[in-house]
Amino acid sequence: WKVHQVNLHILLHKTQLPQANALLADMTIFEEQVRAFFVTEALSTRQPPHRLAVAVALEEMGLEFELEALLMDAGGYRVDMLLTDGRTVISIEQASDYVRDGEHWRPSGSLLLQQRQLRAFGYRVVSVPFYEWKGLQSAQQQRTYLWHRVGSEGGMGPAAAEEAI
């Protein structure tokens, strides 16, 4: 799927990468096969263990979302959740999305590229890293955490937020 990410990068930066873009133009069949594999592979990936808890907390907050949304307008990315505003992606991240740097977790290059490309396609990406989520002890803390992450841009007004928290 990394080949597909490179392909998306070239398509997003056609003017800066004219030679690479011209090469891709000659590889239409290959590009279609890579895209099909990318979409299929996204369906078979293991789901993060805290995904269900995030979904429950969002529902308790009154936020509506689509689970495992396929974003064909963003190169075929499949995302954990897409809020009904249609432009906010909730990314439930697990340990394999990060690298350990001493005491700190750092996003992998693949995760950073995915987020950059989703933003370039006009999506707002809200990350929910595993190491932050596992420190939340109660449903109240989880809702507060998500409210601060998603905020009013997720479609909740101040009154609804207070009720949800």
Coordinates of N, CA and C in Angstrom, one line a residue:
W1 N 0.8 -1.2 0.0 CA 0.0 0.0 0.0 C 0.8 1.3 0.0
K2 N 2.1 1.1 0.3 CA 3.0 2.3 0.3 C 3.2 2.8 -1.1
V3 N 3.2 1.8 -2.1 CA 3.3 2.2 -3.5 C 2.1 3.2 -3.8
H4 N 0.9 2.8 -3.3 CA -0.3 3.7 -3.6 C -0.1 5.1 -2.9
Q5 N 0.5 5.1 -1.7 CA 0.8 6.4 -1.1 C 1.7 7.3 -1.9
V6 N 2.7 6.6 -2.5 CA 3.7 7.4 -3.4 C 2.9 7.9 -4.6
N7 N 2.1 7.0 -5.2 CA 1.3 7.4 -6.3 C 0.4 8.6 -6.0
L8 N -0.2 8.6 -4.8 CA -1.1 9.7 -4.4 C -0.2 11.0 -4.3
H9 N 1.0 10.8 -3.7 CA 1.9 12.0 -3.5 C 2.2 12.6 -4.9
I10 N 2.5 11.8 -5.9 CA 2.8 12.3 -7.2 C 1.6 13.0 -7.8
L11 N 0.4 12.4 -7.6 CA -0.8 13.0 -8.2 C -1.1 14.4 -7.5
L12 N -0.9 14.5 -6.2 CA -1.1 15.7 -5.5 C -0.1 16.8 -5.8
H13 N 1.1 16.4 -6.3 CA 2.1 17.4 -6.6 C 2.6 17.3 -8.1
K14 N 1.6 17.2 -9.0 CA 1.9 17.0 -10.4 C 2.9 18.1 -10.9
T15 N 2.6 19.3 -10.6 CA 3.4 20.4 -11.1 C 4.8 20.4 -10.6
Q16 N 5.0 20.0 -9.4 CA 6.4 19.9 -8.8 C 7.1 18.6 -9.3
L17 N 6.4 17.6 -9.7 CA 7.0 16.3 -10.1 C 6.5 15.9 -11.5
P18 N 6.8 16.8 -12.5 CA 6.3 16.5 -13.9 C 6.8 15.2 -14.5
Q19 N 8.0 14.8 -14.3 CA 8.6 13.6 -14.8 C 7.9 12.4 -14.2
A20 N 7.7 12.4 -12.9 CA 7.1 11.3 -12.2 C 5.6 11.2 -12.7
N21 N 5.0 12.3 -12.8 CA 3.6 12.3 -13.3 C 3.5 11.8 -14.7
A22 N 4.4 12.1 -15.6 CA 4.4 11.6 -16.9 C 4.6 10.1 -16.9
L23 N 5.4 9.6 -16.1 CA 5.7 8.2 -16.0 C 4.4 7.5 -15.5
L24 N 3.7 8.0 -14.6 CA 2.4 7.4 -14.1 C 1.4 7.4 -15.2
A25 N 1.4 8.4 -16.0 CA 0.4 8.4 -17.1 C 0.5 7.2 -18.0
D26 N 1.7 6.7 -18.1 CA 2.0 5.5 -19.0 C 1.7 4.2 -18.2
M27 N 1.3 4.3 -16.9 CA 1.1 3.1 -16.1 C -0.3 3.0 -15.6
T28 N -1.3 3.3 -16.4 CA -2.7 3.3 -15.9 C -3.1 2.0 -15.4
I29 N -2.8 0.9 -16.0 CA -3.2 -0.4 -15.6 C -2.6 -0.7 -14.2
F30 N -1.3 -0.4 -14.1 CA -0.6 -0.7 -12.9 C -1.2 0.2 -11.8
E31 N -1.5 1.4 -12.1 CA -2.1 2.3 -11.1 C -3.4 1.8 -10.6
E32 N -4.3 1.2 -11.5 CA -5.6 0.7 -11.1 C -5.4 -0.6 -10.2
Q33 N -4.4 -1.4 -10.6 CA -4.1 -2.6 -9.8 C -3.7 -2.2 -8.4
V34 N -2.8 -1.2 -8.3 CA -2.3 -0.8 -7.0 C -3.4 -0.2 -6.1
R35 N -4.3 0.6 -6.7 CA -5.5 1.1 -6.0 C -6.4 0.0 -5.5
A36 N -6.7 -0.9 -6.4 CA -7.5 -2.1 -6.0 C -6.9 -2.8 -4.8
F37 N -5.6 -3.0 -4.8 CA -5.0 -3.7 -3.7 C -5.0 -2.9 -2.5
F38 N -4.8 -1.6 -2.6 CA -4.8 -0.7 -1.5 C -6.2 -0.7 -0.8
V39 N -7.2 -0.7 -1.5 CA -8.6 -0.7 -0.9 C -8.9 -2.0 -0.3
T40 N -8.5 -3.1 -1.0 CA -8.7 -4.5 -0.4 C -7.9 -4.7 0.9
E41 N -6.6 -4.2 0.9 CA -5.7 -4.4 2.0 C -6.3 -3.6 3.2
A42 N -6.9 -2.5 3.0 CA -7.5 -1.7 4.1 C -8.6 -2.4 4.8
L43 N -9.3 -3.3 4.0 CA -10.4 -4.1 4.6 C -9.8 -5.2 5.5
S44 N -8.6 -5.7 5.3 CA -8.1 -6.8 6.0 C -7.2 -6.5 7.2
T45 N -7.0 -5.2 7.5 CA -6.1 -4.9 8.5 C -6.8 -5.1 9.9
R46 N -6.0 -5.4 10.9 CA -6.4 -5.7 12.2 C -6.9 -4.3 12.9
Q47 N -8.0 -4.4 13.6 CA -8.6 -3.2 14.2 C -8.0 -2.9 15.6
P48 N -7.7 -1.7 15.9 CA -7.2 -1.3 17.2 C -8.2 -1.7 18.3
P49 N -7.7 -2.2 19.4 CA -8.5 -2.7 20.5 C -9.4 -1.6 21.1
H50 N -9.0 -0.3 21.1 CA -9.8 0.7 21.7 C -10.8 1.4 20.7
R51 N -10.9 0.8 19.5 CA -11.8 1.4 18.5 C -13.3 1.3 18.9
L52 N -13.7 0.2 19.5 CA -15.1 0.1 20.0 C -15.4 1.1 21.1
A53 N -14.5 1.3 22.0 CA -14.7 2.3 23.1 C -14.8 3.7 22.6
V54 N -14.0 4.0 21.6 CA -14.1 5.3 21.0 C -15.4 5.5 20.3
A55 N -15.9 4.5 19.6 CA -17.2 4.6 19.0 C -18.3 4.8 20.0
V56 N -18.3 4.0 21.1 CA -19.3 4.2 22.1 C -19.3 5.6 22.7
A57 N -18.1 6.1 23.0 CA -18.0 7.5 23.6 C -18.5 8.5 22.6
L58 N -18.2 8.4 21.3 CA -18.7 9.3 20.3 C -20.3 9.3 20.3
E59 N -20.8 8.1 20.3 CA -22.3 7.9 20.3 C -22.9 8.5 21.6
E60 N -22.2 8.3 22.7 CA -22.7 8.9 23.9 C -22.7 10.5 23.9
M61 N -21.8 11.0 23.1 CA -21.7 12.4 22.9 C -22.7 13.0 21.9
G62 N -23.4 12.1 21.3 CA -24.4 12.5 20.3 C -23.8 12.7 18.9
L63 N -22.6 12.3 18.7 CA -21.9 12.5 17.4 C -22.2 11.3 16.5
E64 N -22.6 11.6 15.3 CA -22.9 10.5 14.3 C -21.7 10.3 13.4
F65 N -21.5 9.1 13.0 CA -20.3 8.8 12.2 C -20.5 7.5 11.4
E66 N -19.7 7.4 10.4 CA -19.7 6.2 9.6 C -18.4 5.4 10.0
L67 N -18.6 4.1 10.3 CA -17.5 3.3 10.6 C -16.9 2.7 9.4
E68 N -15.5 2.7 9.3 CA -14.8 2.2 8.2 C -15.2 2.8 6.9
A69 N -15.2 4.1 6.9 CA -15.6 4.9 5.7 C -14.5 4.7 4.6
L70 N -15.0 4.5 3.4 CA -14.1 4.5 2.2 C -14.1 5.8 1.5
L71 N -13.0 6.5 1.4 CA -12.9 7.8 0.9 C -12.3 7.8 -0.6
M72 N -13.2 7.5 -1.5 CA -12.8 7.4 -2.9 C -12.3 8.7 -3.4
D73 N -12.7 9.9 -2.8 CA -12.3 11.2 -3.3 C -10.9 11.5 -2.7
A74 N -10.4 10.6 -1.8 CA -9.1 10.7 -1.2 C -8.2 9.5 -1.5
G75 N -8.2 9.1 -2.8 CA -7.3 8.0 -3.2 C -7.7 6.6 -2.7
G76 N -8.9 6.4 -2.2 CA -9.3 5.1 -1.7 C -8.9 4.8 -0.3
Y77 N -8.5 5.8 0.5 CA -8.2 5.5 1.9 C -9.5 5.0 2.6
R78 N -9.3 4.0 3.5 CA -10.3 3.6 4.4 C -10.0 4.1 5.7
V79 N -10.9 4.8 6.4 CA -10.6 5.4 7.7 C -11.5 4.8 8.7
D80 N -11.0 4.8 10.0 CA -11.8 4.2 11.1 C -13.2 4.8 11.2
M81 N -13.2 6.1 11.2 CA -14.5 6.8 11.4 C -14.5 8.1 10.6
L82 N -15.7 8.4 10.0 CA -15.9 9.7 9.3 C -17.1 10.3 10.0
L83 N -17.0 11.5 10.6 CA -18.1 12.2 11.2 C -19.1 12.6 10.1
T84 N -20.3 12.7 10.4 CA -21.4 13.0 9.4 C -21.2 14.4 8.8
D85 N -20.3 15.2 9.3 CA -19.9 16.5 8.6 C -19.3 16.2 7.3
G86 N -18.8 14.9 7.1 CA -18.2 14.5 5.8 C -16.8 14.9 5.6
R87 N -16.2 15.6 6.5 CA -14.8 16.1 6.3 C -13.9 15.8 7.5
T88 N -14.5 15.3 8.6 CA -13.6 15.0 9.8 C -13.5 13.5 10.0
V89 N -12.2 13.1 9.9 CA -11.8 11.7 10.0 C -11.3 11.5 11.5
I90 N -11.8 10.4 12.1 CA -11.3 10.0 13.4 C -10.3 8.8 13.1
S91 N -9.1 9.0 13.4 CA -8.0 7.9 13.2 C -7.7 7.3 14.5
I92 N -8.1 6.0 14.7 CA -7.8 5.2 15.9 C -6.5 4.5 15.7
E93 N -5.5 5.0 16.4 CA -4.1 4.5 16.1 C -3.6 3.5 17.1
Q94 N -2.9 2.5 16.7 CA -2.4 1.5 17.5 C -0.9 1.5 17.5
A95 N -0.3 0.6 18.3 CA 1.2 0.7 18.5 C 1.9 0.5 17.2
S96 N 1.4 -0.3 16.3 CA 2.1 -0.5 15.0 C 2.1 0.8 14.1
D97 N 1.4 1.8 14.5 CA 1.4 3.1 13.8 C 2.5 4.0 14.3
Y98 N 3.2 3.6 15.3 CA 4.2 4.4 15.9 C 5.5 3.7 16.1
V99 N 6.6 4.5 16.3 CA 7.9 3.9 16.6 C 8.3 4.5 18.0
R100 N 9.0 3.7 18.7 CA 9.4 4.1 20.0 C 10.8 4.8 20.0
D101 N 10.8 6.0 20.6 CA 12.0 6.8 20.6 C 12.4 7.1 22.1
G102 N 13.0 6.1 22.7 CA 13.3 6.2 24.1 C 12.1 6.2 24.9
E103 N 11.7 7.2 25.6 CA 10.5 7.3 26.4 C 9.3 7.7 25.6
H104 N 9.4 8.1 24.4 CA 8.4 8.7 23.6 C 7.9 7.9 22.4
W105 N 6.7 8.0 22.1 CA 6.1 7.3 20.9 C 6.1 8.4 19.8
R106 N 6.5 8.1 18.6 CA 6.5 9.0 17.5 C 5.7 8.3 16.3
P107 N 4.9 9.1 15.6 CA 4.2 8.6 14.5 C 5.1 8.0 13.4
S108 N 4.7 6.9 12.8 CA 5.6 6.3 11.8 C 5.5 7.2 10.5
G109 N 6.4 7.0 9.6 CA 6.4 7.8 8.4 C 5.1 7.5 7.6
S110 N 4.7 6.3 7.6 CA 3.5 5.9 6.9 C 2.3 6.6 7.4
L111 N 2.2 6.7 8.8 CA 1.0 7.4 9.4 C 1.1 8.9 9.1
L112 N 2.3 9.5 9.1 CA 2.4 10.9 8.8 C 2.0 11.2 7.4
L113 N 2.4 10.3 6.5 CA 2.1 10.5 5.0 C 0.6 10.4 4.8
Q114 N 0.0 9.4 5.4 CA -1.5 9.2 5.3 C -2.2 10.5 5.8
Q115 N -1.8 11.0 7.0 CA -2.5 12.2 7.5 C -2.3 13.4 6.6
R116 N -1.1 13.5 6.1 CA -0.8 14.6 5.2 C -1.6 14.6 3.9
Q117 N -1.7 13.3 3.4 CA -2.5 13.2 2.2 C -4.0 13.4 2.4
L118 N -4.5 12.9 3.5 CA -5.9 13.2 3.8 C -6.2 14.7 4.0
R119 N -5.3 15.4 4.6 CA -5.4 16.8 4.7 C -5.4 17.5 3.4
A120 N -4.5 17.0 2.5 CA -4.4 17.6 1.2 C -5.7 17.4 0.4
F121 N -6.4 16.3 0.7 CA -7.7 16.1 0.0 C -8.8 16.8 0.7
G122 N -8.5 17.6 1.7 CA -9.5 18.4 2.4 C -10.2 17.9 3.6
Y123 N -9.6 16.8 4.2 CA -10.1 16.2 5.4 C -9.4 16.8 6.6
R124 N -10.1 16.8 7.7 CA -9.6 17.2 9.0 C -9.3 15.8 9.7
V125 N -8.1 15.6 10.2 CA -7.8 14.3 10.8 C -7.6 14.5 12.3
V126 N -8.4 13.7 13.1 CA -8.4 13.7 14.5 C -7.8 12.4 15.0
S127 N -6.6 12.5 15.5 CA -5.9 11.3 16.0 C -6.3 10.9 17.4
V128 N -6.4 9.6 17.6 CA -6.7 9.0 18.9 C -5.6 7.9 19.1
P129 N -4.4 8.3 19.6 CA -3.3 7.3 19.8 C -3.6 6.4 20.9
F130 N -3.2 5.2 20.8 CA -3.4 4.1 21.8 C -2.9 4.5 23.1
Y131 N -1.7 5.1 23.2 CA -1.0 5.4 24.4 C -1.7 6.5 25.2
E132 N -2.4 7.4 24.5 CA -3.2 8.4 25.2 C -4.5 7.8 25.7
W133 N -5.2 7.0 24.9 CA -6.5 6.5 25.2 C -6.4 5.5 26.4
K134 N -5.3 4.7 26.5 CA -5.3 3.7 27.6 C -5.1 4.4 28.9
G135 N -4.7 5.6 29.0 CA -4.5 6.3 30.2 C -5.8 6.9 30.8
L136 N -6.9 6.8 30.0 CA -8.2 7.4 30.4 C -8.9 6.3 31.2
Q137 N -9.3 6.7 32.5 CA -9.8 5.7 33.4 C -11.3 5.5 33.4
S138 N -12.0 6.5 32.9 CA -13.5 6.4 32.9 C -14.1 6.8 31.6
A139 N -15.4 6.5 31.5 CA -16.1 7.0 30.3 C -16.2 8.5 30.3
Q140 N -16.3 9.1 31.4 CA -16.3 10.6 31.5 C -15.0 11.2 31.0
Q141 N -13.9 10.6 31.3 CA -12.6 11.0 30.9 C -12.4 10.8 29.3
Q142 N -13.0 9.7 28.8 CA -12.9 9.4 27.4 C -13.7 10.5 26.6
R143 N -14.9 10.8 27.1 CA -15.7 11.8 26.4 C -15.1 13.2 26.5
T144 N -14.5 13.5 27.6 CA -13.8 14.8 27.7 C -12.6 14.9 26.7
Y145 N -11.9 13.8 26.7 CA -10.7 13.7 25.8 C -11.2 13.9 24.3
L146 N -12.3 13.2 23.9 CA -12.8 13.3 22.6 C -13.3 14.7 22.3
W147 N -14.0 15.3 23.3 CA -14.5 16.6 23.1 C -13.4 17.6 22.8
H148 N -12.3 17.5 23.5 CA -11.2 18.4 23.3 C -10.5 18.1 21.9
R149 N -10.5 16.8 21.5 CA -10.0 16.5 20.2 C -10.9 16.9 19.0
V150 N -12.1 16.6 19.1 CA -13.1 16.8 18.0 C -13.6 18.3 18.1
G151 N -14.0 18.7 19.3 CA -14.5 20.0 19.6 C -15.7 20.4 18.8
S152 N -16.0 21.6 18.7 CA -17.3 22.1 18.1 C -17.2 21.8 16.6
E153 N -16.0 21.6 16.0 CA -15.9 21.4 14.6 C -16.6 20.0 14.2
G154 N -16.8 19.2 15.2 CA -17.4 17.9 15.0 C -18.9 18.0 14.9
G155 N -19.5 19.1 15.1 CA -20.9 19.3 15.0 C -21.6 19.5 16.3
M156 N -20.9 19.5 17.4 CA -21.6 19.7 18.7 C -21.6 21.2 19.1
G157 N -22.7 21.7 19.5 CA -22.7 23.0 20.1 C -22.3 23.0 21.5
P158 N -22.1 24.1 22.2 CA -21.6 24.1 23.5 C -22.6 23.4 24.5
A159 N -23.9 23.6 24.3 CA -24.8 22.9 25.2 C -24.8 21.4 25.1
A160 N -24.7 20.9 23.9 CA -24.6 19.5 23.7 C -23.3 18.9 24.3
A161 N -22.2 19.7 24.1 CA -20.9 19.3 24.7 C -21.0 19.1 26.2
E162 N -21.6 20.1 26.8 CA -21.7 20.1 28.3 C -22.5 18.8 28.8
E163 N -23.6 18.5 28.0 CA -24.4 17.4 28.4 C -23.6 16.1 28.2
A164 N -22.8 16.0 27.1 CA -22.0 14.8 26.7 C -20.9 14.6 27.7
I165 N -20.3 15.7 28.2 CA -19.2 15.6 29.1 C -19.7 15.4 30.5

